[in-house]
Amino acid sequence: MDPRMELRHLRCLVAIVDAGGFTDAAIDLGISQAAVSRTLGSLEDFLGVRLLHRTSRSVIPTTAGVQVLARARKMLAEADNLIREATTGHTRLRIGHAWSAMGRHTAEYQRRWAARHPDIELHLVRTNSATGGLAEGLCDLAVVRTAFDDARFASAVVGQERRYCAMAADDPWAARRAIPLADIRTRILLLDRRTGTTTADLWPPDARPVVEYTQDIDDWLTAIATGRSVGITPESTANQYRRDGIVFRRLRDAAPVAVHLIWRRHDPHPATHAAVALLTDLYRQRT
């Protein structure tokens, strides 16, 4: 926005149109009718166009006015949202995740948070990014199970999860209780190159499976359901994404996946410590 055009000019235009005239707009804005006229005149002078047709009984936007009015409404809404975010940010906590939130602890986490912190509204935000939306500014903390930039983000390990093998329900392996890591070498392994926790480094360089890639949990599950490939994932996925045509079997001989909560190192949410403590307790209580 040009610095010569302020939000008050746009608010004035919208108020005149919504109120149906200058007198009512002045009442709504809490200023004089003369001030409303001057503000609208300044906006029209700046834009170089007439925005309103004015008669003794009505105020109707011109063609240019209709276009400016639409943009004004959008800009004012964005400004109001920005103000609301800045002034209410500490009454809301957004926790991002790429795939499966807190796994089987998700519902209990939400219930306990609401009971313990009724003044801070919790929102879980799924974003298909390696930082669960934290790098993009979409959340205050994020649950991650992959590597992250520890120079930029502070973190805490809240728990660990066993790895599982995902396969089609009619796969011959579905009859097993557990799958040895070495057996995966005989299959096509589907990896999520953006947010997945599995890499070919789980196997020796000379004994790795054939790998194909996807970039989304839904695409990953859909491809596995065909029976052509299998996947490896933390147990949280098995809990959050139960789906017809897919089964999960525990993977033997593979190290567990560390679950982190991460946050912006220089701008932590005031409730960060409480969020970490609650999730750590839930993972610790696992039987």
XYZ file of C-alpha atoms in Angstrom:
287
model
C 0.000 0.000 0.000
C 1.234 3.486 -0.833
C 2.058 5.267 2.458
C -0.098 8.195 1.338
C -3.150 5.911 1.425
C -3.969 4.743 4.916
C -6.329 2.101 6.216
C -8.626 4.846 7.499
C -9.301 5.892 3.913
C -10.364 2.369 3.002
C -12.433 1.988 6.171
C -14.203 5.193 5.339
C -15.120 4.017 1.826
C -16.426 0.693 3.118
C -18.371 2.384 5.917
C -20.104 4.775 3.500
C -21.183 1.965 1.200
C -22.252 -0.373 4.010
C -24.122 2.346 5.911
C -25.734 3.700 2.760
C -24.652 7.289 3.292
C -22.270 9.752 4.891
C -24.327 10.482 8.002
C -24.653 6.883 9.145
C -21.039 6.178 8.171
C -19.921 9.030 10.418
C -21.893 7.517 13.304
C -20.389 4.073 12.709
C -16.857 5.478 12.506
C -17.285 7.837 15.447
C -16.239 10.927 13.475
C -18.017 13.917 11.977
C -19.776 13.844 8.639
C -17.372 16.503 7.411
C -14.443 14.237 8.303
C -16.031 11.403 6.333
C -16.355 13.663 3.283
C -12.758 14.882 3.589
C -11.398 11.346 3.977
C -13.278 10.061 0.949
C -12.203 13.112 -1.037
C -8.562 12.470 -0.151
C -8.880 8.861 -1.340
C -10.479 9.907 -4.625
C -7.841 12.598 -5.169
C -5.059 10.119 -4.530
C -6.510 7.504 -6.907
C -7.547 10.086 -9.492
C -11.018 8.582 -9.980
C -14.526 9.095 -8.673
C -15.483 6.209 -6.417
C -19.095 7.019 -5.532
C -22.149 8.438 -7.271
C -23.833 10.615 -4.637
C -27.446 11.726 -4.724
C -29.692 13.128 -2.032
C -31.039 9.637 -1.341
C -28.321 7.142 -2.152
C -24.639 6.444 -2.541
C -23.705 4.047 -5.347
C -20.176 2.901 -6.218
C -18.889 3.805 -9.663
C -17.296 1.149 -11.851
C -13.918 2.073 -10.409
C -15.489 2.210 -6.956
C -16.689 -1.378 -7.202
C -13.164 -2.541 -7.961
C -11.560 -0.450 -5.222
C -14.228 -1.519 -2.733
C -13.492 -5.202 -3.329
C -9.767 -4.665 -2.794
C -10.431 -2.482 0.249
C -12.507 -5.188 1.918
C -9.753 -7.734 1.332
C -6.993 -5.456 2.625
C -8.970 -4.509 5.719
C -9.706 -8.161 6.467
C -6.002 -8.998 6.194
C -5.102 -6.080 8.464
C -7.716 -7.133 11.027
C -6.404 -10.701 10.950
C -2.861 -9.439 11.489
C -3.939 -7.391 14.491
C -5.914 -10.317 15.900
C -2.917 -12.643 15.497
C -0.629 -10.187 17.253
C -2.965 -9.454 20.159
C -4.344 -12.960 20.822
C -1.329 -15.093 19.944
C -0.684 -16.113 23.550
C -4.263 -17.320 24.016
C -3.795 -19.867 21.264
C -1.172 -22.541 20.734
C -0.695 -24.024 17.262
C 1.197 -27.306 17.066
C 2.127 -28.386 13.557
C 2.899 -31.816 12.183
C 3.605 -33.322 8.784
C 1.862 -36.682 9.133
C 0.495 -38.083 12.340
C 0.556 -35.496 15.141
C 1.184 -37.287 18.459
C 0.060 -40.668 17.176
C -2.028 -42.615 19.658
C -1.502 -39.822 22.207
C -3.206 -37.181 20.043
C -6.726 -37.317 21.471
C -5.525 -37.603 25.063
C -3.135 -34.698 24.535
C -5.997 -32.519 23.332
C -8.237 -33.509 26.240
C -5.582 -32.949 28.896
C -4.488 -29.646 27.391
C -8.051 -28.313 27.431
C -8.433 -29.373 31.069
C -5.104 -27.955 32.254
C -4.909 -24.817 30.109
C -8.472 -23.631 29.404
C -7.192 -20.128 28.674
C -4.960 -21.304 25.786
C -6.813 -22.795 22.837
C -4.942 -25.668 21.184
C -4.920 -26.087 17.403
C -3.241 -28.980 15.576
C -2.106 -27.962 12.107
C -1.099 -30.510 9.464
C 1.334 -29.097 6.907
C 3.259 -31.170 4.384
C 6.657 -29.700 5.196
C 9.732 -31.086 6.922
C 9.177 -28.786 9.916
C 5.429 -29.336 10.147
C 4.791 -25.730 9.131
C 7.113 -24.111 11.683
C 9.548 -22.734 9.098
C 6.595 -21.345 7.160
C 5.220 -19.536 10.214
C 2.062 -21.658 10.330
C 2.491 -22.889 13.904
C 4.185 -22.122 17.213
C 5.665 -25.582 17.794
C 5.863 -28.692 15.655
C 6.063 -32.419 16.198
C 8.836 -33.766 13.968
C 10.410 -37.171 13.494
C 13.019 -36.156 10.918
C 16.201 -34.055 10.931
C 15.845 -30.276 11.348
C 18.046 -27.189 11.536
C 19.045 -27.078 15.209
C 20.748 -23.730 14.708
C 17.406 -22.202 13.831
C 15.087 -24.282 16.012
C 15.298 -25.320 19.649
C 13.955 -28.755 20.507
C 13.183 -31.408 23.079
C 12.943 -35.161 22.643
C 9.518 -36.133 23.982
C 9.559 -39.842 23.180
C 10.445 -42.651 20.819
C 8.372 -44.767 18.457
C 8.962 -48.217 17.026
C 9.064 -48.621 13.274
C 6.370 -50.500 11.405
C 6.107 -51.935 7.901
C 3.021 -50.868 5.955
C 1.680 -53.237 3.295
C -1.452 -54.203 1.419
C -3.936 -56.195 3.487
C -3.672 -59.150 1.107
C 0.141 -59.131 1.060
C 1.664 -62.516 2.033
C 3.576 -60.706 4.791
C 0.291 -59.634 6.410
C 0.104 -63.049 8.117
C 3.325 -62.318 10.030
C 3.527 -60.627 13.413
C 6.828 -58.870 12.619
C 9.035 -58.257 9.586
C 12.869 -58.503 9.699
C 14.584 -55.415 8.340
C 16.666 -57.589 6.002
C 13.552 -58.914 4.262
C 12.636 -55.433 3.012
C 15.575 -55.700 0.582
C 13.476 -58.034 -1.566
C 10.660 -55.519 -2.010
C 10.074 -52.136 -3.612
C 10.245 -49.582 -0.788
C 8.148 -46.422 -1.056
C 9.699 -43.338 0.574
C 8.388 -39.838 1.187
C 11.327 -37.671 0.140
C 9.925 -34.540 1.814
C 8.710 -35.544 5.273
C 9.339 -39.280 5.621
C 11.438 -40.800 8.411
C 12.865 -43.678 6.355
C 16.000 -43.537 4.214
C 18.085 -46.153 2.448
C 20.692 -45.675 5.178
C 18.852 -48.269 7.259
C 20.604 -50.894 5.104
C 24.239 -51.440 4.144
C 25.184 -49.783 0.841
C 25.415 -53.129 -0.929
C 22.132 -54.507 0.412
C 19.517 -51.820 -0.099
C 16.005 -52.312 -1.498
C 14.724 -50.769 -4.711
C 13.293 -47.373 -3.794
C 10.474 -45.291 -5.262
C 9.285 -41.913 -4.006
C 6.137 -40.045 -3.101
C 5.578 -36.698 -1.398
C 2.357 -37.038 0.590
C 0.912 -39.426 3.170
C -2.264 -40.045 1.166
C -0.311 -40.845 -1.997
C 1.992 -43.080 0.062
C -0.911 -45.100 1.470
C -2.704 -45.312 -1.877
C 0.389 -46.692 -3.605
C 1.051 -49.234 -0.848
C -2.549 -50.474 -1.007
C -1.921 -51.693 -4.567
C 0.454 -54.348 -3.219
C 3.300 -53.311 -5.483
C 5.370 -51.697 -2.726
C 5.751 -51.504 1.046
C 6.619 -48.656 3.382
C 8.345 -48.149 6.715
C 6.962 -45.639 9.188
C 6.801 -44.829 12.919
C 4.002 -46.428 14.912
C 2.203 -43.070 15.086
C 1.278 -43.515 11.431
C -0.177 -46.933 12.181
C -2.347 -45.343 14.866
C -3.460 -42.257 12.949
C -3.948 -43.706 9.468
C -5.867 -46.929 9.846
C -7.307 -47.560 6.398
C -9.082 -50.369 4.594
C -6.630 -52.273 2.416
C -3.577 -51.380 4.554
C -2.047 -53.272 7.497
C 0.966 -52.455 9.654
C 3.376 -55.024 11.058
C 6.180 -54.297 13.508
C 9.632 -54.023 11.964
C 12.374 -55.966 13.723
C 16.058 -55.011 13.945
C 15.513 -51.281 13.321
C 16.290 -48.434 15.713
C 13.256 -46.496 16.997
C 12.380 -43.035 15.729
C 12.931 -40.083 18.067
C 9.966 -37.724 18.401
C 10.851 -34.057 18.887
C 8.912 -30.933 19.646
C 10.653 -27.999 17.982
C 10.129 -24.247 18.176
C 11.742 -21.050 16.946
C 14.851 -20.574 19.051
C 14.521 -16.804 19.422
C 10.724 -16.562 19.633
C 9.266 -19.318 21.825
C 5.585 -19.365 22.690
C 5.059 -18.807 26.456
C 3.332 -22.206 26.690
C 6.220 -24.103 25.110
C 7.425 -25.655 28.358
C 3.930 -26.844 29.251
C 3.447 -28.342 25.779
C 6.720 -30.259 26.006
C 6.038 -31.482 29.535
C 2.582 -32.829 28.702
C 3.682 -34.728 25.612
C 6.738 -36.124 27.393
C 4.495 -37.410 30.173
C 2.196 -39.152 27.691
C 5.065 -40.946 25.959
C 6.583 -41.880 29.314
C 3.303 -43.426 30.517
C 3.282 -45.892 27.656
C 2.869 -49.465 28.781
